[in-house]
Amino acid sequence: MLTVLRGGHVVDPATGKDSVGDVWFEDGKIVAPPAGGKADEDIDCSGHVVMAGAIDIHSHIAGGNVNTARLLLPELHRGIRARLANTPLSTAKWSTYETGRLYAQMGFTTVIEPAMAPHHSLQTHLELNDVPIIDKGALTVLGNDDFLLRQIRAREPESAINDYVAQTVGSVRSLGLKCINPGGCESFKENMRAFGLDDEVPFYGLTSRQIFQTLQKATQAVGIPHPLHLHMNNLGIAGNVQTALDTIDAAQGLPMHLAHVQFYAYGKEGSNAFSSAAAVFAEKINANPNITVDVGQVMFSQTVTISSDVLKQFNSMPGGSPRKGAIFDGDANGGGVVPYAYKISNYYNAIQWAAGLELFLLIKNPEQVFFTTDHPNGGPFTAYPELFALLMSAELRAEMMSRLPAEALEHTTLPSLKREYNYYEIAQMSRSGAAKLFGFTDRGSLAPGAIADIAVYKKSRDVAGMFRKAAYVYKDGDLVVKNGEVSHYKRGKTLHIAPRFDNNINKRLDAYYAELYGLPRGIFDVPDAALPHKDAFAEVACKE
Amino acid sequence: MSKATLDGKAIALDDAYRQAASILSGAKFPLVAGLGADVPGARAAILLAERLRGAFDHLASRDLLADLDVKRSFGMFTTTANEARVRADVVILVGPGLTKQWPGMLERLALEQAPVHGTHAGKPRQVIWLGPDAEEAKAVPGARIIPATLEEISGVLAVWRARVGGRRVNLEAAKLELVDGLAQTLKDAKFGCFVWASAVGLDALAIEMMQALVTDLNVTTRFTGLHIGARAGAAGVTQASGWMTGFPPRTGFGRGYPEHDPWRFEASRLIDSGEADAAMWISAFDGEAPSWTRSDIPLITLAPAGAAPARGLFIEVGQPGVTHDAVLMAQETGGMTLRTATAPSDAPTVAQVIDAIMAQVSEVSPC
Ligand SMILES: [Zn+2]
């Protein structure tokens, strides 16, 4: 069936389009306007913005740690409304089903879960499988695992490390590599309570710097399209901007993605010894085009922090609200779940909120900075529409700032920033740039040949409302959202890569697992047969 | 060949599916209980309960909720069996019958070997067993045995906790010396680990006391816990229930969205009170029978061959991981895995049977 979305304001940075026009699609793909020009379905999109489906590059939506949060906090997600027809469990709060519905309603069609532990991958994939409508992907976590740390300690050749990385990323069906407080979680098991860039991991004698540099190189050598996704040391600590600046220097010009950087944009100014250092951080990012970041914006709400940075999560427990938490010392990273309430009246939270917005507004290239709240760590992904609105309106920001503690405004440059994002920049950040970051060639774009993942928003002065409930959302050309409501489910894919490696690593790993655990390594695999549907996965090409 | 019976008499499978669908759809508040199934079976069962606007419960909910209640009221430190195996230098086994709950425990934890990870690698492991049963006491050579009945365990842990914290306790001198020695062993641990199973009868109070002790010990060193999951696939079912509904079993859908209430949605109470007016009982591992007493509520049983009750509709299912490959939570890794069938047969899986029934249950109209 040939469909045309007619007369909308087409905002598609991938093709440079930012004007009124038509978007045609057929059989799930965007097509060029056909010569005859007769569509089976002709949708009037005048007064609407038409964009490719959005891509969330970092959102904790699945896996054992996320599920622990669900089970830990029943009081935070009581249901309130019955579901509509044909959408089972879509109003079950925090469920995978609700996640798919809410993302689709906002026009998001691809979401990446950023922290999949290699030994717990199957559950992550089962959960992702139960997120309806959207496509998904997951990053696998290395950098606190014994095998890699031994390899680095023994100064094994890069080729051996590359084989291990490629084998792991591929066998757990992930989309790339993440490193979370490299060496820090292992050090926490050794009772260290702080771990910086150049601290040594006991037992292995390696620094955090060495570990992530090794993984950064391996990521490139193996041909993983997404640069190493790094969760740095010292998250959340006053003065930690120095760690971030030093980390960027340590990247040595190679591609690297820094996760939820707002949590690293802190100085030690003021009577609370806590200030925003976003300006100096943003300047550094602007000067280093090899670096991409996502923000991890704080939004004022009750939430829960979920992280595989176990050391940091343990240290967060005394400040938790409500006062409980779960700490899991996993086979490598593990995870920590600590509930937290960000309050507008709290000086520290106000600085965090402001620092995030400063980063958005001071980083010049919208394809270098990405949209996240590090869901749910800074706030739920459902707060994105409010965040879009804040970026697009200096007036709205001023209104919010008037409610912050006055002292906080003295330690952020936010009041001086008048920049307002336009639709095009929003689309660069959430569509074209995000696709580039993961090496997606089939999405984040309305060019002919791209999959017909399309979001149509009715223009409104209420920007948050506009982005919260899309007028139409198409997934693979199928209308899944109309007037902000999901009409039915369809099955999305889980995207993954399959890098090449020398098979000798398999023999070596078999021997390692047999020796260390006395277990066949296959117990950790993610076989197709373990998923409810045959066509759960779709491969994304590696770089040659 | 798979079989179905109605009040003990053979009926065709298609008839069985149709009858099951009609019983469940005709009920005001149907219950999906037992839930002794693999992860795909649990997933299908929860979707069925949702569509019916009924409730679901697991046969080992008492045990799984004992752990969860501590987690969600107090918090919890946990690890995997493999991490305990490679790193723990002090292991405290808590309670009797652990090796019955998890027959592979001693092999997996390799307690007689020294830990191999961490700066303490190679130093001998210390094992303490609090309240083992008589046969188990000798199972770990060199373990310190602290005799205690099940009921005494939380009191013993409380005394340990007091002494770890340097607080006074009322004990005779000889006993105090023993306890202080133990407390010192705990404090000196580099990476200590408690191992427990709520299923042996430990209540939330004892588990909370243990976790409180773990929390205190973590102020100065590293300590964690390893829990042994309850029977009939409880750990995997709890995870699936969590991501699908946000809640563990004992959850109902009467209002069109999940509500969790451990008292209200307890299976036996729902049946015996008559609040539930039809039930599906799933017990695919071993055919364990329901614990409710009432026998006038229409019942559909999904269980392996030989476990057909005299009354109601019975549909034979295979045993997860035995007659068919099955996704289960693996106690030895703490993660989900695909277990290959050890004695494959053509008996259908729980998920297959429920899908066949579901196909005949019309979508409930939303309110
Ligand atoms: Zn994150």
XYZ file of C-alpha atoms in Angstrom, chain B residues 54-279:
226
model
C -8.419 -12.707 36.864
C -5.500 -13.162 39.250
C -2.326 -15.243 39.367
C -0.303 -16.820 42.149
C 2.652 -19.205 42.392
C 2.619 -22.333 44.553
C 5.806 -21.229 46.352
C 4.765 -17.601 46.874
C 5.200 -17.855 50.616
C 8.896 -18.522 50.097
C 9.570 -16.091 47.285
C 7.683 -13.331 49.094
C 9.651 -13.909 52.301
C 12.757 -12.781 50.390
C 10.981 -10.063 48.463
C 9.351 -8.609 51.560
C 12.782 -8.049 53.055
C 14.054 -6.552 49.813
C 11.173 -4.141 49.450
C 10.927 -3.104 53.073
C 14.606 -3.077 54.045
C 16.835 -3.695 51.019
C 19.166 -6.517 50.093
C 22.742 -7.433 49.231
C 23.103 -10.357 46.854
C 25.613 -12.085 44.626
C 25.761 -15.072 42.287
C 26.753 -18.593 43.263
C 29.703 -18.320 40.897
C 30.957 -15.111 42.468
C 30.668 -16.730 45.915
C 32.591 -19.701 44.549
C 35.492 -17.711 43.166
C 35.730 -14.903 45.715
C 34.095 -15.565 49.094
C 36.621 -16.202 51.847
C 34.030 -16.611 54.612
C 30.799 -18.443 53.815
C 27.979 -18.736 56.327
C 25.336 -21.306 55.439
C 22.091 -20.485 57.210
C 19.513 -23.083 58.129
C 18.732 -26.765 57.639
C 17.997 -28.558 54.413
C 19.936 -26.285 52.047
C 21.316 -29.243 50.123
C 17.771 -30.538 49.643
C 16.592 -27.186 48.357
C 19.564 -27.096 46.018
C 21.169 -30.487 45.512
C 23.997 -28.950 43.478
C 24.939 -26.408 46.130
C 28.107 -27.960 47.506
C 29.475 -28.803 44.086
C 28.768 -25.283 42.830
C 30.166 -23.397 45.810
C 33.278 -25.622 45.937
C 33.642 -24.692 49.582
C 36.641 -26.947 50.169
C 38.633 -24.942 47.622
C 40.255 -21.585 48.297
C 38.853 -18.513 46.564
C 40.670 -17.689 43.328
C 39.696 -14.041 42.785
C 40.807 -11.062 44.813
C 43.908 -10.240 46.795
C 42.936 -12.980 49.265
C 43.014 -15.646 46.518
C 44.609 -18.900 47.638
C 43.963 -18.380 51.359
C 41.768 -21.163 52.776
C 38.055 -20.492 52.879
C 36.237 -20.531 56.220
C 32.812 -22.115 56.342
C 30.302 -21.666 59.129
C 27.001 -23.523 59.111
C 24.301 -22.140 61.348
C 21.624 -24.724 62.139
C 22.224 -27.495 59.604
C 20.237 -30.682 59.927
C 21.953 -33.777 61.262
C 23.057 -35.389 57.988
C 24.208 -32.118 56.456
C 26.454 -31.164 59.353
C 29.255 -33.376 58.059
C 28.822 -32.437 54.405
C 31.426 -29.678 54.459
C 34.721 -30.917 55.922
C 36.180 -28.381 58.302
C 33.034 -26.291 58.613
C 32.229 -24.766 62.001
C 28.824 -25.997 62.995
C 26.662 -23.722 65.132
C 23.712 -25.814 66.230
C 20.366 -24.030 66.163
C 16.785 -24.915 65.443
C 15.010 -23.123 62.650
C 13.210 -20.984 65.217
C 16.453 -20.029 66.948
C 18.205 -18.754 63.850
C 16.995 -15.188 63.903
C 17.916 -14.903 67.588
C 21.413 -16.213 66.924
C 21.863 -13.767 64.046
C 20.665 -10.951 66.308
C 23.331 -11.819 68.868
C 26.025 -11.918 66.179
C 24.847 -8.599 64.907
C 24.973 -7.065 68.369
C 28.537 -8.260 68.896
C 29.675 -7.174 65.431
C 28.370 -3.755 66.438
C 30.075 -3.970 69.841
C 26.780 -3.929 71.739
C 26.208 -5.781 75.009
C 24.401 -9.101 75.029
C 23.315 -11.304 77.936
C 25.392 -14.449 77.533
C 27.469 -16.605 79.835
C 31.211 -16.068 79.472
C 31.996 -19.214 77.472
C 29.218 -18.545 74.970
C 30.162 -14.890 74.688
C 33.710 -15.841 73.818
C 32.420 -18.138 71.099
C 30.160 -15.468 69.674
C 32.889 -12.842 69.804
C 35.204 -15.177 67.951
C 32.568 -15.572 65.290
C 31.922 -11.857 65.106
C 35.639 -11.315 64.630
C 35.715 -13.873 61.822
C 32.918 -11.993 60.093
C 34.615 -8.644 60.518
C 37.913 -10.020 59.257
C 36.358 -11.443 56.113
C 37.449 -9.825 52.845
C 34.373 -10.883 50.916
C 31.930 -12.749 53.091
C 28.746 -14.390 51.949
C 25.635 -15.688 53.674
C 23.764 -18.476 51.887
C 20.109 -19.050 52.691
C 16.869 -20.505 51.400
C 13.596 -19.044 52.597
C 12.002 -22.296 51.469
C 13.427 -24.226 54.426
C 11.067 -22.200 56.581
C 13.074 -19.054 57.295
C 10.717 -16.170 57.807
C 11.147 -12.560 56.743
C 12.325 -11.632 60.238
C 15.306 -13.992 60.091
C 16.175 -12.924 56.568
C 15.975 -9.271 57.544
C 18.207 -9.875 60.541
C 20.760 -11.528 58.281
C 20.603 -8.684 55.751
C 20.883 -6.118 58.530
C 24.035 -7.888 59.665
C 25.334 -7.816 56.081
C 24.608 -4.091 55.933
C 26.495 -3.483 59.170
C 29.469 -5.553 58.025
C 29.642 -3.569 54.786
C 30.530 -0.460 56.756
C 34.062 -1.757 57.154
C 34.446 -4.715 54.778
C 32.620 -6.448 51.967
C 29.760 -8.831 52.605
C 26.891 -10.140 50.554
C 24.275 -12.892 50.344
C 23.281 -15.738 48.086
C 19.692 -16.865 48.159
C 18.516 -20.216 46.952
C 15.353 -19.904 44.897
C 12.109 -21.605 45.830
C 10.698 -24.696 44.093
C 8.775 -25.065 40.856
C 10.605 -22.397 38.884
C 9.715 -19.652 41.388
C 12.720 -17.437 40.663
C 12.170 -17.343 36.907
C 8.419 -16.883 37.293
C 9.006 -13.963 39.672
C 11.281 -12.270 37.139
C 8.788 -12.690 34.296
C 5.996 -11.456 36.527
C 8.150 -8.451 37.412
C 8.823 -7.280 33.884
C 5.314 -8.050 32.666
C 3.310 -6.481 35.486
C 5.806 -4.660 37.713
C 4.886 -7.011 40.550
C 5.584 -10.552 41.789
C 2.855 -13.240 41.855
C -0.284 -12.656 43.930
C -1.386 -10.052 41.490
C -4.877 -9.471 40.101
C -6.261 -7.707 37.036
C -9.849 -7.095 38.146
C -9.629 -3.405 37.347
C -7.908 -3.835 33.996
C -4.441 -3.113 35.377
C -2.296 -5.152 37.762
C -2.725 -4.806 41.500
C -0.449 -6.703 43.845
C -1.721 -7.817 47.224
C -0.136 -10.840 48.932
C -3.216 -11.430 51.062
C -6.007 -10.673 48.624
C -4.599 -12.668 45.709
C -3.353 -15.684 47.655
C -4.644 -18.681 45.692
C -6.026 -20.829 48.510
C -7.819 -17.896 50.094
C -9.372 -16.900 46.774
C -10.689 -20.419 46.207
C -11.734 -21.270 49.745
C -13.563 -17.962 50.124
C -15.260 -18.440 46.768
C -13.963 -15.081 45.498
C -12.457 -16.950 42.578
C -15.063 -18.981 40.737
C -12.802 -20.984 38.413
C -9.153 -22.003 38.526
